[in-house]
Coordinates of C-alpha atoms and ligand atoms in Angstrom, one line a residue:
M1 CA 24.2 58.1 77.2
D2 CA 21.7 60.2 78.4
K3 CA 20.4 63.4 77.0
E4 CA 22.5 65.8 79.1
Q5 CA 25.9 63.7 78.0
F6 CA 24.5 63.6 74.4
R7 CA 24.6 67.2 74.8
Q8 CA 27.9 67.9 76.0
W9 CA 29.6 64.8 73.7
S10 CA 27.9 66.7 70.8
H11 CA 29.4 69.9 71.7
K12 CA 32.9 68.3 72.2
A13 CA 32.6 66.5 68.6
A14 CA 31.7 69.8 66.9
D15 CA 34.5 71.3 68.7
W16 CA 36.9 68.5 67.9
G17 CA 35.9 68.4 64.3
A18 CA 36.5 72.5 63.9
D19 CA 40.0 72.1 65.8
Y20 CA 40.6 69.2 63.6
R21 CA 39.8 71.2 60.2
E22 CA 42.3 73.9 61.4
S23 CA 45.1 72.0 62.3
L24 CA 45.2 69.8 59.0
R25 CA 47.9 71.8 57.1
D26 CA 50.1 70.7 60.2
R27 CA 49.4 67.0 59.6
P28 CA 50.8 64.3 57.2
V29 CA 48.5 64.0 54.4
R30 CA 48.6 60.1 54.2
A31 CA 48.5 58.2 57.4
Q32 CA 52.2 57.1 58.7
T33 CA 51.7 54.0 60.3
A34 CA 52.8 50.7 59.5
P35 CA 50.1 47.8 58.6
G36 CA 48.6 46.2 61.7
E37 CA 50.0 49.1 63.7
I38 CA 46.4 50.3 64.8
A39 CA 44.9 46.8 65.1
A40 CA 47.2 45.9 67.7
A41 CA 46.3 49.1 69.8
I42 CA 42.7 47.9 69.9
A43 CA 41.2 45.5 72.4
S44 CA 41.1 41.9 71.1
A45 CA 37.4 41.3 72.9
P46 CA 34.5 43.6 73.3
P47 CA 33.9 45.2 76.8
E48 CA 31.6 43.5 79.0
M49 CA 30.6 46.6 81.1
A50 CA 30.3 50.3 80.0
E51 CA 33.2 52.2 79.6
P52 CA 33.3 56.2 80.2
M53 CA 33.0 58.4 77.1
E54 CA 36.1 60.0 78.3
A55 CA 38.3 57.0 77.7
I56 CA 36.2 56.2 74.3
F57 CA 37.1 59.7 73.2
A58 CA 40.5 59.6 74.6
D59 CA 41.3 56.4 72.6
F60 CA 39.8 57.9 69.7
E61 CA 42.1 60.6 69.7
K62 CA 45.3 58.6 70.6
T63 CA 44.9 55.4 68.3
I64 CA 42.3 56.0 65.4
V65 CA 43.3 59.7 64.3
P66 CA 46.9 58.9 63.8
G67 CA 45.9 56.2 61.5
M68 CA 43.5 58.4 59.2
T69 CA 44.7 59.6 55.9
H70 CA 43.4 63.2 55.8
W71 CA 41.1 63.4 52.8
Q72 CA 39.8 67.2 53.9
H73 CA 43.8 68.4 53.8
P74 CA 44.4 70.8 51.3
R75 CA 47.6 69.1 50.1
F76 CA 45.6 66.1 49.2
F77 CA 46.2 65.7 45.4
A78 CA 45.7 61.8 45.3
Y79 CA 42.7 59.7 43.5
F80 CA 40.3 62.1 43.2
P81 CA 39.2 64.7 46.2
A82 CA 36.1 63.4 48.4
N83 CA 34.9 67.1 49.3
A84 CA 33.3 67.5 52.8
A85 CA 32.4 71.4 52.7
P86 CA 32.1 72.4 56.4
V87 CA 28.6 73.2 55.7
S88 CA 27.7 70.1 54.4
V89 CA 29.4 68.5 57.8
V90 CA 27.0 70.6 59.6
A91 CA 24.1 69.4 57.5
E92 CA 25.5 65.6 58.0
Y93 CA 25.3 66.3 61.6
L94 CA 21.5 67.4 61.6
V95 CA 20.8 64.2 59.3
T96 CA 22.4 61.9 61.7
A97 CA 20.7 63.5 64.7
M98 CA 17.5 62.9 63.0
A99 CA 18.6 59.5 61.7
A100 CA 15.4 59.2 59.5
Q101 CA 15.2 56.4 57.1
C102 CA 13.8 58.1 53.6
M103 CA 12.9 55.0 51.8
L104 CA 9.5 56.2 50.9
W105 CA 7.8 59.3 50.6
Q106 CA 5.5 59.0 53.7
T107 CA 9.0 57.7 56.0
S108 CA 10.1 61.3 55.5
P109 CA 8.3 63.6 53.0
A110 CA 10.8 66.5 53.4
A111 CA 13.6 64.0 52.6
T112 CA 11.6 63.0 49.1
E113 CA 10.6 66.3 48.2
L114 CA 13.9 68.3 49.0
E115 CA 15.8 65.6 47.0
T116 CA 13.4 66.2 43.9
K117 CA 14.2 70.2 44.1
V118 CA 17.9 70.0 44.8
L119 CA 18.3 67.3 42.0
D120 CA 16.5 69.7 40.0
W121 CA 18.7 72.5 40.9
L122 CA 21.8 70.5 40.0
R123 CA 20.0 69.7 36.8
Q124 CA 19.6 73.2 35.8
A125 CA 23.3 73.8 37.4
L126 CA 24.9 71.3 34.9
G127 CA 22.8 72.6 32.0
L128 CA 21.2 69.5 31.5
P129 CA 17.4 69.6 29.5
A130 CA 14.3 69.9 31.6
G131 CA 13.5 66.1 30.6
F132 CA 16.1 64.5 33.1
A133 CA 14.7 63.7 36.5
G134 CA 17.2 63.1 39.2
V135 CA 17.7 60.6 42.3
I136 CA 20.5 60.7 44.7
Q137 CA 22.3 57.0 45.0
D138 CA 25.0 56.1 47.7
S139 CA 27.7 55.9 44.8
A140 CA 28.6 56.2 41.1
S141 CA 28.8 52.5 41.4
S142 CA 25.6 51.7 42.6
A143 CA 24.1 54.4 39.8
T144 CA 25.7 52.4 37.1
L145 CA 24.4 49.3 38.7
A146 CA 21.2 50.8 38.4
A147 CA 21.8 51.6 34.8
M148 CA 22.9 48.7 33.5
L149 CA 20.4 46.7 34.8
V150 CA 17.9 48.9 33.3
M151 CA 20.0 48.3 29.9
R152 CA 20.0 44.6 30.4
E153 CA 15.9 44.7 31.1
R154 CA 15.3 46.8 28.2
A155 CA 17.5 44.3 25.9
L156 CA 15.7 41.4 27.3
E157 CA 12.1 43.2 27.0
W158 CA 11.8 43.4 30.6
Q159 CA 12.2 39.3 31.3
G160 CA 15.7 39.6 33.0
N161 CA 14.1 40.1 36.6
A162 CA 11.6 37.3 35.9
K163 CA 13.2 34.6 34.1
G164 CA 16.7 35.2 34.9
L165 CA 19.2 35.3 32.1
A166 CA 19.8 31.4 31.5
G167 CA 18.6 30.5 28.0
Q168 CA 18.6 34.2 26.8
K169 CA 21.1 35.6 24.0
P170 CA 24.0 36.8 25.7
V171 CA 23.7 40.7 26.4
R172 CA 26.5 42.9 25.3
V173 CA 27.5 46.2 26.7
Y174 CA 30.6 48.6 25.4
S175 CA 32.6 50.6 26.8
S176 CA 36.4 51.9 26.3
D177 CA 39.1 50.8 28.5
Q178 CA 39.2 54.0 30.2
V179 CA 36.3 53.6 32.4
H180 CA 36.2 53.0 36.1
T181 CA 36.0 49.5 37.4
S182 CA 32.6 50.4 38.6
I183 CA 31.6 49.2 35.1
D184 CA 33.0 45.9 35.2
R185 CA 31.6 45.1 38.8
A186 CA 28.0 46.3 37.7
V187 CA 28.2 43.8 34.6
W188 CA 29.3 41.1 36.9
I189 CA 26.4 41.8 39.2
A190 CA 23.8 42.2 36.7
G191 CA 24.8 39.1 35.4
I192 CA 25.9 39.9 32.1
G193 CA 29.4 38.8 32.6
Q194 CA 33.2 40.2 32.0
D195 CA 33.3 38.7 28.9
N196 CA 30.4 40.3 27.6
L197 CA 31.6 43.8 28.3
V198 CA 33.2 44.8 24.9
R199 CA 36.1 47.1 24.7
I200 CA 36.1 49.5 22.0
P201 CA 39.6 51.0 20.9
T202 CA 40.5 54.6 21.6
K203 CA 41.8 57.3 19.8
G204 CA 42.9 60.8 20.2
A205 CA 44.4 62.7 23.2
L206 CA 41.4 62.0 25.2
R207 CA 41.5 58.1 24.7
S208 CA 37.6 58.5 23.3
M209 CA 35.9 55.6 21.9
D210 CA 36.4 55.2 18.3
A211 CA 32.6 55.6 17.1
D212 CA 32.9 53.7 13.9
A213 CA 34.5 50.7 15.6
L214 CA 31.8 50.9 18.2
S215 CA 29.1 50.9 15.7
E216 CA 30.7 48.1 13.8
A217 CA 31.2 46.0 16.4
I218 CA 27.5 46.4 17.6
A219 CA 26.3 45.5 14.1
R220 CA 28.8 42.6 13.8
E221 CA 27.7 41.3 17.2
R222 CA 23.8 41.8 16.4
E223 CA 24.3 39.6 13.1
A224 CA 26.3 36.9 15.3
G225 CA 23.4 36.4 17.4
L226 CA 24.3 38.4 20.5
L227 CA 22.0 41.1 22.3
P228 CA 23.8 44.4 22.2
A229 CA 22.0 46.2 25.2
G230 CA 23.9 49.5 25.9
I231 CA 26.9 51.9 26.0
V232 CA 28.7 53.2 29.0
A233 CA 30.7 56.6 27.9
S234 CA 33.1 58.1 30.1
V235 CA 33.7 61.5 31.0
G236 CA 36.6 62.3 33.0
G237 CA 38.1 58.6 33.6
T238 CA 39.8 57.7 36.9
S239 CA 43.1 56.8 35.6
V240 CA 44.0 59.9 33.3
G241 CA 40.5 61.5 32.7
G242 CA 39.9 59.7 29.6
S243 CA 36.4 61.1 28.0
D244 CA 34.3 59.8 24.8
D245 CA 32.9 61.8 22.4
V246 CA 29.4 61.7 23.9
A247 CA 27.6 63.0 20.9
S248 CA 29.0 60.3 18.7
V249 CA 28.5 57.6 21.3
C250 CA 24.4 58.8 21.8
A251 CA 24.4 58.8 17.8
V252 CA 25.9 55.2 17.2
A253 CA 23.4 54.1 20.4
R254 CA 20.5 55.9 18.6
K255 CA 21.1 54.1 15.2
H256 CA 21.2 50.7 16.7
G257 CA 18.5 51.5 19.7
L258 CA 21.0 51.1 22.6
Y259 CA 20.8 52.8 26.1
V260 CA 23.5 54.9 26.6
H261 CA 25.1 55.9 30.4
V262 CA 27.5 58.4 30.8
D263 CA 29.8 58.1 33.9
A264 CA 31.0 61.4 34.7
A265 CA 31.6 60.8 38.5
W266 CA 34.5 63.1 38.8
A267 CA 34.3 65.5 36.0
G268 CA 30.6 66.0 36.2
S269 CA 31.0 68.7 39.0
A270 CA 32.9 70.8 36.7
M271 CA 30.0 71.1 34.2
I272 CA 28.6 73.9 36.4
C273 CA 31.3 75.9 34.6
P274 CA 29.7 76.5 31.0
E275 CA 33.0 76.8 29.7
F276 CA 33.5 73.0 30.5
R277 CA 30.8 71.8 28.9
S278 CA 32.0 70.9 25.7
L279 CA 33.8 68.0 27.5
W280 CA 30.5 66.3 27.6
S281 CA 28.6 67.6 24.4
G282 CA 25.7 65.5 23.2
V283 CA 25.1 64.5 26.9
E284 CA 21.4 65.7 26.6
E285 CA 20.8 62.6 24.3
A286 CA 22.0 60.0 27.0
D287 CA 19.8 58.0 28.8
S288 CA 21.1 58.4 32.4
V289 CA 24.2 60.3 33.9
V290 CA 26.1 60.1 37.1
F291 CA 28.4 62.4 38.9
N292 CA 29.3 62.6 42.3
P293 CA 28.5 65.9 44.2
H294 CA 30.7 64.0 47.1
K295 CA 33.9 64.3 44.8
W296 CA 34.8 67.8 43.6
L297 CA 31.6 69.9 44.4
G298 CA 31.7 69.3 48.4
A299 CA 28.7 67.7 49.7
Q300 CA 30.1 65.1 52.5
F301 CA 30.4 61.4 51.0
D302 CA 28.0 59.8 50.3
C303 CA 26.1 61.6 47.6
S304 CA 26.0 60.6 43.9
A305 CA 23.6 62.7 41.6
H306 CA 22.0 60.1 39.0
F307 CA 20.1 61.6 36.3
V308 CA 17.6 59.5 34.2
R309 CA 15.4 60.5 31.2
D310 CA 12.9 58.1 31.8
P311 CA 12.3 57.3 35.3
E312 CA 9.9 54.7 34.7
S313 CA 12.2 52.8 33.1
L314 CA 14.1 52.3 36.4
V315 CA 11.1 52.0 38.3
K316 CA 10.2 49.1 36.2
T317 CA 13.3 47.5 36.6
L318 CA 14.1 48.2 40.3
A319 CA 10.3 48.7 41.9
I320 CA 9.1 46.0 44.1
Q321 CA 6.0 46.8 46.5
P322 CA 5.2 44.2 49.4
E323 CA 2.2 45.3 51.3
F324 CA 4.2 46.5 54.0
L325 CA 5.7 49.2 51.4
K326 CA 2.7 50.3 50.2
T327 CA 1.3 54.0 50.8
H328 CA -2.4 53.7 50.5
G329 CA -4.5 56.5 49.7
K330 CA -1.8 58.9 48.2
E331 CA -0.8 57.9 44.6
G332 CA 1.6 59.5 42.1
L333 CA 4.1 60.0 45.0
I334 CA 7.9 59.1 44.6
N335 CA 9.2 56.7 46.5
Y336 CA 13.0 57.0 46.0
S337 CA 13.9 53.5 47.2
E338 CA 12.2 52.4 43.7
W339 CA 14.9 53.9 41.9
S340 CA 17.7 52.2 43.6
V341 CA 19.3 49.1 44.6
P342 CA 19.0 49.5 48.2
L343 CA 15.9 49.9 50.1
G344 CA 17.0 51.8 52.9
R345 CA 17.9 55.5 52.5
R346 CA 19.4 58.4 54.2
F347 CA 18.5 61.7 54.0
R348 CA 21.3 62.8 51.7
A349 CA 19.7 65.7 49.9
L350 CA 20.3 67.9 53.1
K351 CA 24.1 68.6 52.5
L352 CA 23.2 69.7 48.8
W353 CA 20.6 72.3 50.1
F354 CA 23.0 73.6 52.6
L355 CA 25.9 73.6 50.3
I356 CA 24.7 75.2 47.2
R357 CA 22.9 77.8 49.4
A358 CA 25.8 78.5 51.6
H359 CA 28.4 78.9 48.6
G360 CA 26.3 79.6 45.6
L361 CA 26.6 78.2 42.5
E362 CA 29.4 81.0 41.8
G363 CA 31.2 80.1 44.6
L364 CA 31.6 76.4 43.7
R365 CA 32.3 77.4 40.2
S366 CA 35.3 79.5 41.1
M367 CA 36.6 77.0 43.5
I368 CA 36.8 74.3 40.2
R369 CA 37.9 77.3 37.9
N370 CA 40.8 77.7 40.2
H371 CA 41.4 74.1 40.3
V372 CA 41.4 73.7 36.7
A373 CA 43.9 76.8 36.3
W374 CA 46.3 75.8 39.4
A375 CA 46.5 72.2 37.6
G376 CA 47.4 73.8 34.5
E377 CA 50.2 75.9 36.0
L378 CA 51.6 73.2 37.6
A379 CA 51.9 71.1 34.8
E380 CA 53.8 73.9 32.9
R381 CA 56.3 74.2 35.5
L382 CA 56.9 70.5 35.7
A383 CA 57.3 70.3 32.2
R384 CA 60.0 73.0 32.4
E385 CA 62.1 71.0 34.8
P386 CA 64.8 69.0 33.4
D387 CA 63.9 65.0 33.5
F388 CA 60.4 65.6 34.2
E389 CA 57.8 64.5 31.0
I390 CA 54.0 65.2 31.3
V391 CA 52.7 62.1 30.2
T392 CA 48.8 63.0 29.6
Q393 CA 48.1 66.9 29.5
P394 CA 45.6 68.2 32.0
M395 CA 42.1 67.1 31.5
L396 CA 40.4 69.6 34.1
S397 CA 42.6 69.6 36.8
L398 CA 44.1 66.2 36.4
F399 CA 47.6 65.5 34.6
S400 CA 49.9 62.8 34.6
F401 CA 53.7 62.9 34.8
R402 CA 57.0 60.7 34.8
H403 CA 60.5 61.5 36.1
R404 CA 63.3 60.0 34.1
A405 CA 65.5 57.3 35.7
P406 CA 68.8 57.4 36.2
D407 CA 70.6 55.7 33.3
G408 CA 70.1 51.9 33.2
S409 CA 67.7 51.6 36.2
D410 CA 63.9 50.7 35.7
E411 CA 61.6 53.7 35.1
D412 CA 58.6 52.3 36.3
A413 CA 60.3 51.4 39.6
H414 CA 61.8 54.6 39.8
N415 CA 58.6 56.4 39.5
L416 CA 56.8 54.0 41.9
A417 CA 59.4 54.6 44.5
L418 CA 59.3 58.6 43.8
V419 CA 55.5 58.5 45.0
N420 CA 56.5 56.6 47.7
R421 CA 59.4 58.9 49.1
I422 CA 56.8 61.9 48.2
N423 CA 54.0 60.3 50.3
D424 CA 56.2 59.2 53.2
Q425 CA 57.3 62.6 53.5
G426 CA 53.9 63.7 54.4
R427 CA 53.6 67.2 52.9
I428 CA 51.6 66.1 49.8
Y429 CA 49.6 62.8 48.4
L430 CA 50.0 61.6 45.4
T431 CA 48.9 58.5 43.7
Q432 CA 49.9 56.5 40.4
T433 CA 48.5 55.2 37.4
R434 CA 49.7 53.2 34.0
V435 CA 49.5 54.9 30.7
D436 CA 50.1 52.5 27.9
G437 CA 51.8 50.0 30.3
R438 CA 53.8 52.1 32.0
V439 CA 53.9 53.8 35.6
A440 CA 53.0 57.4 35.5
I441 CA 52.1 59.8 38.4
R442 CA 48.9 61.4 38.7
F443 CA 48.1 65.0 40.0
Q444 CA 44.9 66.2 40.6
V445 CA 44.1 69.3 42.7
G446 CA 40.5 69.5 44.0
Q447 CA 40.4 69.7 47.6
F448 CA 37.6 72.3 49.1
E449 CA 40.2 74.5 50.7
A450 CA 43.3 74.1 48.5
T451 CA 45.2 77.4 47.6
E452 CA 47.7 78.4 45.2
A453 CA 50.5 78.0 47.8
D454 CA 49.5 74.1 48.3
V455 CA 50.0 73.7 44.6
D456 CA 53.2 75.4 44.8
T457 CA 54.3 73.2 47.8
A458 CA 53.3 70.1 45.6
F459 CA 55.8 71.6 42.8
D460 CA 58.6 71.6 46.0
A461 CA 57.8 68.6 47.1
I462 CA 57.8 66.5 43.8
V463 CA 60.8 68.3 42.5
D464 CA 62.8 68.0 46.1
A465 CA 62.0 64.4 46.3
A466 CA 63.1 63.6 42.5
H467 CA 66.4 65.5 43.2
A468 CA 67.1 64.0 46.7
G469 CA 68.3 60.6 44.8
F470 CA 67.5 57.4 45.8
Ligands
PLP501 N1 33.6 56.6 38.1 C1 34.6 57.4 38.2 C2 35.1 58.0 37.0 C3 35.5 57.5 39.4 O1 36.2 58.2 39.4 C4 34.8 56.4 40.6 C5 35.7 56.8 41.5 O2 36.4 57.5 41.7 C6 33.8 55.8 40.4 C7 33.2 56.0 39.0 C8 32.9 55.2 41.4 O3 32.5 56.2 42.4 P1 31.8 55.5 43.7 O4 32.7 55.6 44.9 O5 30.8 56.7 44.2 O6 31.4 54.6 43.6

């Protein structure tokens, strides 16, 4: 591709993107293709000779787009959102065009210095105290892995990286069963092992860890010769928004000298609204916190904000400096690759800077407040419908419900069939979970351009599909 073609196709891609976004409401939300259908339409061997861009682009439109699930569709009510506000897409285009490797300050000073600034903007926006320093990770999973490694190293007196875990006391980490599976994987990868992730029973509507049970478990295990290292608290768990009482978790951690990591990957965005901060009160006492601006806030994937109270512990755990990565003559600079597991880093701060400036915190707050209000209203409407039951009340903009199965039929199977029927119809997209062992249907509204009318459509789509019978 020469320079003129690059210009031409970049314009074409930008036009395509704008048309695509405009057309979303006319598309089914979830891809309607059968497994293998897309693969069958793609050549089984790579071309030996160059192909014209016209042909490549035409195939993209013909073969790929119909196989996409439209995450930016305003009626995407499944999982959690992965909002890419248009302004963050524009920023990403610029980042992609520059394609810098931002691993060290000197490999792009603007990327490092903007990251420090916008993470501090976010810290202020969330109401976190000035002591927290932030870094952008590629995902909450990576932030949690980094936190898990710090917990491990701290407990092993910084000997784990050097000596490995063989011969050490078993390192123990505590959480409820409401945390995301990224916590399990972090425990695996950190070499701690699934059996050393201790599940603490939960209580209350928010399914919060029982602080007394947590404290007792830590004391008992230490007494038994194990090595309690840290606690992962959930704020807005993926299934139904399960949330720990962060203040009491931190009090237990303080008593026993443990590290606390808070996973607020989804719910963290809502903390830009002061009225929701009671959901994580005590967070200022935590050692680290992760939330994903790439979920609800609108920063194009990937963009995970990881705040730490003591960056030195993170750097002590992860920094490695072969000669080729040293920045001679400029001491005291931040090299963010020393704060994360991957060395290479994309320039992720730009989209946050564009997003926050273009919408202002007030613009982002009003989006989140609307979503929370609309989810609450929908839950009330469904609760009034015969044969519908609200299984978990709204936690911010997420709740779960169930439809009563006809007499004698299996209720789990009935609700799974209902979700499939709704998604096959394509007007909205929902996913399911299990609550206390039984299938429940999740609903969350969070898409950047969703309107109240889209939520009304969700009500119609759910009720129509249930009434249509099976
Ligand atoms: N934590 C929670 C509560 C989540 O809901 C998710 C993903 O949905 C994650 C962690 C993992 O996020 P990521 O995909 O950024 O690793």
